[in-house]
Short mmCIF file of C-alpha atoms in Angstrom, two decimals:
data_model
loop_
_atom_site.label_atom_id
_atom_site.label_comp_id
_atom_site.label_asym_id
_atom_site.label_seq_id
_atom_site.Cartn_x
_atom_site.Cartn_y
_atom_site.Cartn_z
CA MET V 28 -15.87 -20.58 67.00
CA SER V 29 -18.67 -20.65 64.43
CA ASN V 30 -17.26 -17.54 62.70
CA VAL V 31 -13.86 -19.19 62.50
CA ALA V 32 -15.40 -22.28 60.95
CA VAL V 33 -17.25 -20.24 58.33
CA THR V 34 -14.04 -18.38 57.45
CA GLU V 35 -12.17 -21.65 57.11
CA LEU V 36 -14.90 -22.93 54.77
CA LYS V 37 -14.89 -19.77 52.62
CA SER V 38 -11.14 -19.68 52.06
CA PRO V 39 -11.02 -23.03 50.17
CA VAL V 40 -13.98 -21.87 48.06
CA LYS V 41 -12.12 -18.66 47.17
CA GLU V 42 -9.01 -20.65 46.32
CA VAL V 43 -11.02 -22.94 44.02
CA ALA V 44 -12.66 -19.94 42.31
CA SER V 45 -9.32 -18.17 41.80
CA THR V 46 -7.81 -21.40 40.45
CA LYS V 47 -10.67 -21.71 37.94
CA LYS V 48 -10.13 -18.09 36.83
CA LYS V 49 -6.42 -18.72 36.34
CA THR V 50 -7.19 -21.88 34.37
CA LYS V 51 -9.63 -19.99 32.13
CA LYS V 52 -7.06 -17.25 31.50
CA GLU V 53 -4.39 -19.81 30.70
CA ASN V 54 -6.75 -21.62 28.31
CA SER V 55 -7.67 -18.35 26.58
CA HIS V 56 -3.98 -17.50 26.20
CA ILE V 57 -3.30 -20.94 24.75
CA ARG V 58 -6.17 -20.56 22.26
CA LEU V 59 -4.90 -17.12 21.30
CA ILE V 60 -1.41 -18.49 20.71
CA LEU V 61 -2.79 -21.37 18.62
CA PHE V 62 -4.74 -18.92 16.44
CA VAL V 63 -1.78 -16.61 15.97
CA LEU V 64 0.88 -19.31 15.58
CA PRO V 65 0.18 -20.30 11.92
CA ALA V 66 0.30 -16.68 10.74
CA PHE V 67 3.42 -16.07 12.82
CA ILE V 68 5.14 -19.12 11.29
CA PHE V 69 4.27 -17.95 7.77
CA TYR V 70 5.51 -14.46 8.65
CA ILE V 71 8.86 -15.87 9.79
CA LEU V 72 9.26 -18.26 6.85
CA PHE V 73 8.14 -16.03 3.98
CA LEU V 74 8.95 -12.50 5.18
CA LEU V 75 11.39 -12.30 8.06
CA ILE V 76 13.89 -14.97 6.94
CA PRO V 77 13.95 -13.78 3.26
CA THR V 78 14.43 -10.17 4.42
CA VAL V 79 17.35 -11.11 6.66
CA GLY V 80 18.77 -13.30 3.88
CA ALA V 81 18.50 -10.45 1.38
CA GLY V 82 20.35 -8.20 3.81
CA ILE V 83 23.19 -10.73 4.12
CA TYR V 84 23.44 -11.44 0.39
CA SER V 85 23.49 -7.72 -0.38
CA PHE V 86 27.09 -7.69 0.90
CA THR V 87 28.15 -10.48 -1.49
CA ASP V 88 28.76 -11.05 -5.20
CA TRP V 89 26.37 -14.05 -5.31
CA ASN V 90 24.95 -14.76 -8.75
CA GLY V 91 21.96 -16.78 -7.55
CA LEU V 92 23.25 -20.04 -9.02
CA ASN V 93 26.54 -21.00 -7.39
CA LYS V 94 26.79 -22.10 -3.79
CA SER V 95 29.98 -20.11 -3.32
CA TYR V 96 30.16 -16.35 -3.09
CA ASN V 97 32.47 -13.66 -1.78
CA PHE V 98 31.74 -10.88 0.67
CA VAL V 99 32.34 -7.53 -0.97
CA GLY V 100 31.34 -5.20 1.87
CA PHE V 101 29.50 -2.04 0.88
CA SER V 102 30.70 -2.08 -2.73
CA ASN V 103 27.23 -3.03 -4.03
CA TYR V 104 25.65 -0.07 -2.23
CA ILE V 105 28.39 2.28 -3.41
CA GLU V 106 27.91 1.12 -7.00
CA ALA V 107 24.13 1.61 -6.76
CA PHE V 108 24.47 5.19 -5.54
CA ARG V 109 27.53 6.29 -7.51
CA ASP V 110 27.71 4.36 -10.79
CA ASP V 111 24.22 3.02 -11.57
CA SER V 112 22.43 5.85 -13.39
CA ALA V 113 19.57 3.52 -14.40
CA PHE V 114 18.83 2.77 -10.75
CA ARG V 115 18.91 6.45 -9.84
CA ASN V 116 16.55 7.27 -12.72
CA SER V 117 14.20 4.49 -11.63
CA PHE V 118 14.18 5.98 -8.13
CA TRP V 119 13.17 9.44 -9.40
CA PHE V 120 10.52 7.93 -11.67
CA THR V 121 9.14 5.87 -8.75
CA LEU V 122 9.10 8.96 -6.55
CA LYS V 123 7.23 10.94 -9.22
CA TYR V 124 4.73 8.11 -9.67
CA THR V 125 4.27 7.80 -5.89
CA ILE V 126 3.54 11.51 -5.44
CA PHE V 127 0.92 11.52 -8.21
CA VAL V 128 -0.77 8.32 -7.00
CA PHE V 129 -0.64 9.38 -3.34
CA VAL V 130 -2.28 12.75 -3.94
CA ILE V 131 -4.79 11.91 -6.69
CA GLN V 132 -5.92 8.55 -5.31
CA ASN V 133 -6.62 9.83 -1.80
CA VAL V 134 -8.26 13.10 -2.91
CA VAL V 135 -10.51 11.44 -5.50
CA ALA V 136 -11.37 8.51 -3.21
CA LEU V 137 -12.34 10.86 -0.38
CA ALA V 138 -14.35 13.08 -2.74
CA LEU V 139 -16.24 10.07 -4.11
CA ALA V 140 -16.90 8.77 -0.59
CA LEU V 141 -18.30 12.14 0.49
CA LEU V 142 -20.44 12.36 -2.64
CA ILE V 143 -21.82 8.82 -2.42
CA GLU V 144 -22.59 9.20 1.31
CA THR V 145 -25.13 11.91 0.41
CA ARG V 146 -27.01 9.54 -1.93
CA MET V 147 -28.84 7.30 0.52
CA LYS V 148 -30.88 5.30 -1.98
CA SER V 149 -28.18 4.53 -4.56
CA LYS V 150 -25.25 4.29 -2.12
CA GLY V 151 -24.85 0.52 -2.46
CA PHE V 152 -24.97 0.66 -6.27
CA PHE V 153 -22.26 3.30 -6.62
CA ARG V 154 -20.10 1.66 -3.98
CA THR V 155 -20.23 -1.60 -5.93
CA ILE V 156 -19.50 0.08 -9.27
CA PHE V 157 -16.45 1.94 -8.04
CA PHE V 158 -15.10 -1.04 -6.09
CA MET V 159 -15.43 -3.53 -8.97
CA PRO V 160 -12.09 -2.61 -10.67
CA ASN V 161 -10.29 -3.61 -7.47
CA MET V 162 -11.65 -7.13 -7.85
CA ILE V 163 -9.73 -7.52 -11.12
CA SER V 164 -6.05 -8.43 -11.04
CA LEU V 165 -3.80 -5.48 -11.85
CA ILE V 166 -2.03 -7.57 -14.50
CA ILE V 167 -5.36 -8.24 -16.24
CA SER V 168 -6.34 -4.58 -15.90
CA SER V 169 -3.02 -3.57 -17.49
CA LEU V 170 -3.54 -5.94 -20.41
CA MET V 171 -7.08 -4.62 -20.89
CA PHE V 172 -5.85 -1.03 -20.97
CA SER V 173 -2.98 -1.99 -23.25
CA PHE V 174 -5.57 -3.13 -25.78
CA ILE V 175 -7.56 0.08 -25.23
CA PHE V 176 -4.51 2.32 -25.67
CA THR V 177 -3.26 0.55 -28.81
CA ASN V 178 -6.54 -0.35 -30.57
CA VAL V 179 -9.54 1.53 -29.16
CA PHE V 180 -8.05 5.00 -28.74
CA PRO V 181 -6.67 5.17 -32.33
CA GLU V 182 -10.13 4.39 -33.66
CA LEU V 183 -11.77 6.98 -31.43
CA SER V 184 -9.16 9.57 -32.41
CA LYS V 185 -10.44 9.43 -35.98
CA LYS V 186 -13.54 11.23 -34.76
CA ALA V 187 -13.09 14.98 -34.53
CA ILE V 188 -14.30 15.19 -30.93
CA PHE V 189 -11.79 12.53 -29.79
CA SER V 190 -8.73 13.84 -31.63
CA ILE V 191 -6.96 14.36 -28.30
CA LEU V 192 -6.67 10.58 -28.02
CA ASP V 193 -4.35 10.52 -31.03
CA GLN V 194 -1.28 9.80 -28.88
CA SER V 195 1.22 7.00 -28.60
CA TRP V 196 0.02 6.08 -25.12
CA ILE V 197 2.63 3.38 -24.56
CA GLY V 198 5.39 4.23 -27.03
CA ASP V 199 5.83 7.91 -26.16
CA PRO V 200 7.96 8.47 -23.00
CA LYS V 201 6.05 11.68 -22.23
CA VAL V 202 2.66 9.97 -22.38
CA SER V 203 3.43 6.46 -21.11
CA PHE V 204 3.74 7.74 -17.54
CA TYR V 205 0.13 8.93 -17.65
CA SER V 206 -0.94 5.58 -19.10
CA ILE V 207 0.51 3.82 -16.06
CA LEU V 208 -1.08 6.40 -13.79
CA ILE V 209 -4.53 5.95 -15.36
CA VAL V 210 -4.47 2.18 -14.86
CA SER V 211 -3.23 2.42 -11.27
CA LEU V 212 -5.83 5.00 -10.29
CA TRP V 213 -8.66 3.16 -12.05
CA GLN V 214 -7.81 0.02 -10.11
CA GLY V 215 -7.02 1.52 -6.69
CA ILE V 216 -9.42 4.40 -6.08
CA GLY V 217 -12.41 2.17 -5.30
CA TYR V 218 -10.61 0.34 -2.50
CA MET V 219 -9.61 3.57 -0.76
CA MET V 220 -13.11 4.94 -1.30
CA VAL V 221 -14.65 2.04 0.64
CA ILE V 222 -12.30 2.68 3.58
CA TYR V 223 -13.25 6.36 3.61
CA MET V 224 -16.95 5.50 3.39
CA ALA V 225 -16.66 3.17 6.39
CA ALA V 226 -15.03 5.98 8.36
CA LEU V 227 -17.64 8.54 7.30
CA GLN V 228 -20.41 6.31 8.61
CA GLY V 229 -18.85 6.60 12.05
CA VAL V 230 -19.05 10.40 12.17
CA PRO V 231 -21.79 11.32 14.69
CA LYS V 232 -24.76 13.04 13.10
CA GLN V 233 -25.08 15.25 16.19
CA LEU V 234 -21.77 16.94 15.37
CA LYS V 235 -22.85 17.65 11.79
CA GLU V 236 -26.21 19.02 12.94
CA ALA V 237 -24.56 21.17 15.62
CA SER V 238 -22.14 22.64 13.09
CA MET V 239 -25.03 23.42 10.73
CA ILE V 240 -26.91 25.16 13.54
CA ASP V 241 -23.77 27.21 14.27
CA GLY V 242 -23.80 28.38 10.64
CA ALA V 243 -20.85 26.38 9.28
CA ASN V 244 -20.86 25.88 5.53
CA VAL V 245 -19.96 22.67 3.70
CA PHE V 246 -16.23 23.32 3.58
CA GLN V 247 -16.08 24.38 7.24
CA ARG V 248 -17.91 21.21 8.30
CA LEU V 249 -15.54 19.16 6.19
CA ARG V 250 -12.44 20.80 7.65
CA HIS V 251 -13.42 21.08 11.32
CA VAL V 252 -15.77 18.13 11.81
CA VAL V 253 -15.45 15.42 9.18
CA ILE V 254 -11.69 15.37 8.52
CA PRO V 255 -10.69 15.21 12.22
CA MET V 256 -13.19 12.40 12.83
CA ILE V 257 -11.90 10.25 9.95
CA MET V 258 -8.19 10.95 10.48
CA HIS V 259 -7.61 7.28 11.36
CA ALA V 260 -8.90 6.26 7.93
CA ILE V 261 -6.71 8.90 6.26
CA THR V 262 -3.69 7.42 8.06
CA ILE V 263 -4.56 3.92 6.81
CA CYS V 264 -5.21 5.02 3.22
CA CYS V 265 -2.04 7.11 3.05
CA PHE V 266 -0.03 4.19 4.44
CA LEU V 267 -1.46 1.74 1.91
CA THR V 268 -1.07 4.15 -0.99
CA LEU V 269 2.56 5.02 -0.21
CA ASN V 270 3.59 1.40 0.25
CA GLY V 271 1.81 0.20 -2.87
CA ALA V 272 3.13 3.04 -5.04
CA PHE V 273 6.76 2.63 -4.01
CA LYS V 274 6.64 -1.14 -4.56
CA VAL V 275 4.73 -0.96 -7.87
CA PHE V 276 5.81 -3.59 -10.38
CA ASP V 277 2.99 -5.47 -12.09
CA VAL V 278 1.25 -2.58 -13.87
CA VAL V 279 4.54 -1.26 -15.29
CA TYR V 280 5.74 -4.70 -16.32
CA ALA V 281 2.47 -5.61 -18.03
CA LEU V 282 1.88 -2.23 -19.69
CA THR V 283 5.27 -0.88 -20.80
CA GLN V 284 7.91 -3.28 -19.40
CA GLY V 285 9.81 -0.18 -18.33
CA GLY V 286 9.90 1.25 -21.83
CA PRO V 287 10.28 2.87 -24.15
CA GLY V 288 13.89 2.24 -23.25
CA THR V 289 14.02 2.67 -19.49
CA SER V 290 11.86 5.81 -19.35
CA THR V 291 9.15 4.16 -17.21
CA GLN V 292 11.32 1.78 -15.23
CA VAL V 293 10.43 1.69 -11.53
CA MET V 294 12.74 0.52 -8.75
CA ALA V 295 11.13 -2.90 -8.38
CA LEU V 296 11.45 -3.56 -12.12
CA ASN V 297 15.08 -2.40 -12.10
CA ILE V 298 15.82 -4.82 -9.25
CA TYR V 299 14.03 -7.65 -11.07
CA GLU V 300 16.00 -7.09 -14.27
CA GLU V 301 19.27 -6.86 -12.35
CA ALA V 302 18.60 -10.25 -10.77
CA PHE V 303 17.10 -12.15 -13.71
CA SER V 304 18.04 -10.32 -16.93
CA ASN V 305 21.39 -8.62 -16.41
CA ASN V 306 24.09 -11.19 -15.64
CA PHE V 307 22.15 -12.68 -12.69
CA ARG V 308 23.71 -10.30 -10.15
CA PHE V 309 21.63 -11.43 -7.18
CA GLY V 310 23.92 -9.88 -4.58
CA TYR V 311 23.77 -6.48 -6.28
CA ALA V 312 20.00 -6.80 -6.77
CA ASN V 313 19.59 -7.56 -3.07
CA ALA V 314 21.53 -4.40 -2.23
CA LYS V 315 19.10 -2.40 -4.37
CA ALA V 316 16.18 -4.19 -2.72
CA MET V 317 17.49 -3.24 0.72
CA ILE V 318 17.78 0.40 -0.40
CA LEU V 319 14.14 0.29 -1.54
CA PHE V 320 13.14 -1.34 1.75
CA LEU V 321 14.88 1.35 3.79
CA VAL V 322 13.39 4.16 1.69
CA VAL V 323 9.85 2.78 2.10
CA LEU V 324 10.42 2.17 5.81
CA LEU V 325 11.71 5.70 6.43
CA ILE V 326 8.94 7.45 4.49
CA THR V 327 6.26 5.25 6.05
CA LEU V 328 7.50 5.95 9.58
CA ILE V 329 7.50 9.69 8.91
CA GLN V 330 4.03 9.63 7.35
CA VAL V 331 2.47 7.49 10.07
CA SER V 332 4.05 9.50 12.90
CA ILE V 333 2.79 12.79 11.46
CA LEU V 334 -0.75 11.56 10.83
CA LYS V 335 -0.95 9.69 14.15
CA ARG V 336 -0.08 12.94 15.90
CA LYS V 337 -2.95 14.63 14.10
CA GLU V 338 -5.26 11.81 15.21
CA VAL V 339 -4.36 12.50 18.83
CA GLU V 340 -4.89 16.21 18.34
CA ALA V 341 -8.28 15.53 16.74
#
């Protein structure tokens, strides 16, 4: 009888304890929801709803001003692919810009991170110096370089050793692309470098020492030890670089405004001008924006899936 009494006493205690655990879990879930809810609301209001709205308006002839509009089906998309040579040229220019930025920015950022990691005493100084351009707005950076290209370089070109700077850095279609590239790389390399440096600090020293004992040289250690261990950072940097390059607008608008002519016009600038400068064709501009969205989405999914697979293999 005593054992039965003890069991009867324990069961209510267990029930109370389990109830408390459930209450704590429920409270933690509620707190989590409350923390996430503001960001989720902003995501819905300023990203999800505008994206869905752009998709709907891309099938209309809306001019952005009138309340009335007509559905035109896929005619906007057909016009963009078949008849709009300026949009097609902007796509090829954006693709060229993206390839250059993607390759150069990641290679240089990783090289700088590897180099700075070997300098233990001055690591913080160099990290700060290379990251500082990222703290400046890209518009301001573009205006600064615009002054350099149009005023400083001509003066330097008068010296014999700087004669190579005697170029029309903004007015020449062959050179203006490299002007945009210089500004973008100057502003973005430091940010990627910091991500790579954070990943390099997580590489176990034991692996490096073991590879050195096995006789691996610098390049072998980099290929077989370091790169596999920082593959997650490479995935992040490649993702950020691809997205930023395809959606570039501010540096082109501030530096060349798509000129001379339309030789440096990127897709985002072409969409902007279609909506606000060329007859206010908001429906057609939204169709172009959806094309850009789908292109970025497709390329990003391919890039992330490939690099994620390599992470698993590593």
